[in-house]
Structures are given as C-alpha cells and as structure tokens.
Tab-separated table of C-alpha atoms in Angstrom:
chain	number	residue	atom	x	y	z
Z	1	UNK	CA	-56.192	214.855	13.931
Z	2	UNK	CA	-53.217	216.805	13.546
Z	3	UNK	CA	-50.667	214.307	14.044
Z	4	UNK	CA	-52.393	211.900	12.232
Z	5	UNK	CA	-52.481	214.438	8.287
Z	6	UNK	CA	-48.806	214.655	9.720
Z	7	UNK	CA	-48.163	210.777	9.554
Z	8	UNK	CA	-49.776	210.107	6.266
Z	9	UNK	CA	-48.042	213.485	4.802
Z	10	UNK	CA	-44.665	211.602	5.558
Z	11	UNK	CA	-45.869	208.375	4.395
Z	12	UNK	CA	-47.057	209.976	0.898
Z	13	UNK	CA	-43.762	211.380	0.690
Z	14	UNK	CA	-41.832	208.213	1.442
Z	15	UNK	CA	-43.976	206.813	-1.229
Z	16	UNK	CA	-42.641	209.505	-3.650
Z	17	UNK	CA	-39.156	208.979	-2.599
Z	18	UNK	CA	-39.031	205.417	-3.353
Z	19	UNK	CA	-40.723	206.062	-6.805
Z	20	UNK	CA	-38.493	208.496	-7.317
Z	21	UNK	CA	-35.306	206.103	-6.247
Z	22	UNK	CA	-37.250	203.825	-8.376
Z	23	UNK	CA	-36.942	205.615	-11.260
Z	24	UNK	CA	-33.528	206.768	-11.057
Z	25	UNK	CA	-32.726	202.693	-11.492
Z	26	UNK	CA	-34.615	202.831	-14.134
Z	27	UNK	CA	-33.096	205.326	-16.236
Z	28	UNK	CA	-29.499	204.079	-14.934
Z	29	UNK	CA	-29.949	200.164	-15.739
Z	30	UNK	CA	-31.430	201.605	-19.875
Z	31	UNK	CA	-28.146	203.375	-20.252
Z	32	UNK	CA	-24.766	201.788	-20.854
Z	33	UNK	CA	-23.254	204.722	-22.077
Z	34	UNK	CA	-20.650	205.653	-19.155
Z	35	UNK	CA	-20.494	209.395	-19.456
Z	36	UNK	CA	-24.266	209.475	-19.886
Z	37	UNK	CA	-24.289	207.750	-16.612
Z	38	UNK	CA	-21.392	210.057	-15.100
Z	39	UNK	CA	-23.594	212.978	-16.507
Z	40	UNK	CA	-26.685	212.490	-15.450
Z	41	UNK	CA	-25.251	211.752	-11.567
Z	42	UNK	CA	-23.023	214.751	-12.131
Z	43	UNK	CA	-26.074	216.676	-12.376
Z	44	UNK	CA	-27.875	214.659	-9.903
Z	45	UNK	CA	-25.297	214.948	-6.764
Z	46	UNK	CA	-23.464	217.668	-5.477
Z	47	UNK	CA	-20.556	217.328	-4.670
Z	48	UNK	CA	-20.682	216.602	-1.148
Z	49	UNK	CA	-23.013	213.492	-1.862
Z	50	UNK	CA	-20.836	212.443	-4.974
Z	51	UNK	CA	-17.804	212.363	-2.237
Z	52	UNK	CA	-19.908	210.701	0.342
Z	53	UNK	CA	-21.095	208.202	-2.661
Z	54	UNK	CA	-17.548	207.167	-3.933
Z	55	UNK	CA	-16.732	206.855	-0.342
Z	56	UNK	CA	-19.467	203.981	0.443
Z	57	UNK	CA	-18.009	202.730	-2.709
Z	58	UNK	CA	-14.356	202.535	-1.952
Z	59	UNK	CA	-14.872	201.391	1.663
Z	60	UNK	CA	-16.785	198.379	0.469
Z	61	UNK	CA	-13.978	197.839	-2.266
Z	62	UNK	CA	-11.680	197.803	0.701
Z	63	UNK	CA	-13.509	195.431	2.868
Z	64	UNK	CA	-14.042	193.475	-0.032
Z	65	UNK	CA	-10.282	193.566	-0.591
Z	66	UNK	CA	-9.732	192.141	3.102
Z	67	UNK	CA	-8.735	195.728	4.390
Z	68	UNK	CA	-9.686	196.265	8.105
Z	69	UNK	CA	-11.840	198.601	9.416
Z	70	UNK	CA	-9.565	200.660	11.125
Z	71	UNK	CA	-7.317	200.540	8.311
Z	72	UNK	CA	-9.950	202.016	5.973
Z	73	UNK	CA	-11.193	204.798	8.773
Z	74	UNK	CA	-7.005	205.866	9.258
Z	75	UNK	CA	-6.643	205.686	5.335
Z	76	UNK	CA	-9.587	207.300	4.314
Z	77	UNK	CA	-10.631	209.194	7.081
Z	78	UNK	CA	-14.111	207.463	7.412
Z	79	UNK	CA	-16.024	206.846	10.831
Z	80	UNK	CA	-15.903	203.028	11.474
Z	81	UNK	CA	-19.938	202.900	12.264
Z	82	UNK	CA	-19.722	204.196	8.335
Z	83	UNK	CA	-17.569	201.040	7.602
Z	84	UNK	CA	-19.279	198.759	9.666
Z	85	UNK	CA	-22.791	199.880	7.963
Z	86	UNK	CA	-20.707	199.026	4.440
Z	87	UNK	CA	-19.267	195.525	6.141
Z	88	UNK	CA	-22.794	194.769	6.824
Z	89	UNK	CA	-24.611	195.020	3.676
Z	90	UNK	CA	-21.306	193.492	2.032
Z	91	UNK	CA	-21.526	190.096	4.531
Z	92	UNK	CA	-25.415	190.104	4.299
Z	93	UNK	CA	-26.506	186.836	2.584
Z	94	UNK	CA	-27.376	187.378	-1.293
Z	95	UNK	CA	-25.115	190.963	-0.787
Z	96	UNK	CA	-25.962	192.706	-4.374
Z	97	UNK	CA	-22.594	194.644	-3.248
Z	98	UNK	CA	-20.570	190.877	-3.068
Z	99	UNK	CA	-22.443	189.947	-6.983
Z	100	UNK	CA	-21.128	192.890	-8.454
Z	101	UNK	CA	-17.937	193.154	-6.565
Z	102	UNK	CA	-17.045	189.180	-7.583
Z	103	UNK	CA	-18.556	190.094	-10.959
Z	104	UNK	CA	-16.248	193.194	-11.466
Z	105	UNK	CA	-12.735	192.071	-10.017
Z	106	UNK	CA	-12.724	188.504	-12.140
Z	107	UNK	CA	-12.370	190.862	-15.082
C-alpha cells in the first residue's frame, strides 16, 4: 500500500512539473522583450544551470556548425554522451533545435 501512495506521489508531482515547464513556455513565448526574458531566467537559474543551459546551447550550435564531437568536448570541456544527447535531438526528424537553428543563422 505503501509503495503504491509512493508511485502516485511521484506521478502527481511529475504532473506538476510538466505544468509547471508548461507554464514557463507560456510566459516566455508572451514576451519579446529580451531582457525581460534574460530577467526572468536570471532569476529562474542559478548559475550552475544557466552554465549548464548555454552549454546545451552552444554544443548544438557547434554540431549544427559541422563541429565534431570530440572537437566540442576538447574545446568546451563537455562529456561527449552530453554531445551526443545534443546530436540526437538536433538529427531527430522535425528537430525544433534544426527549425530554429536554420531559422536563426539565415539572418
């Protein structure tokens, strides 16, 4: 009986964590005011996860670029199962990361 409050505790919370993700979007995708934006994720991240962030960013901007892996990892000084993960979602068919990356560099 135990296990099983345990199990829907985590799924209630998963729930909340996807509403909550869900919401962030939200606010985000209303706001095209850049420092807003930097603002609100400056007080949202610390700075550990805004590193980590701009990291998953610039790795994909690398691969993107045509950058190996194990150029990024020796540049950057990322793990290359953290580049591979960011290869992966970039190669995946309908990649959001490929849109916005095509959509951003024709400019």
């Amino acid at each position: 009986m135990e296990r099983k409050i345990e199990a829907e505790n985590e799924i209630e919370k998963e729930k909340m964590h996807e509403e909550s993700f869900a919401e962030i979007c939200s606010i985000l995708a209303e706001h095209t005011d850049k420092k807003f934006v930097n603002d609100f994720l400056g007080c949202l991240l610390t700075p550990a996860e805004r590193k980590d962030f701009s990291n998953r960013w610039i790795l994909v901007k690398e691969i993107y670029k045509g950058t190996t892996q194990r150029e990024i990892a020796s540049k950057y000084g990322m793990s290359l199962c953290k580049i591979t993960r960011g290869s992966r979602e970039l190669n995946k068919e309908g990649s959001v990361f490929k849109k916005i990356l095509d959509e951003h560099f024709k400019k």
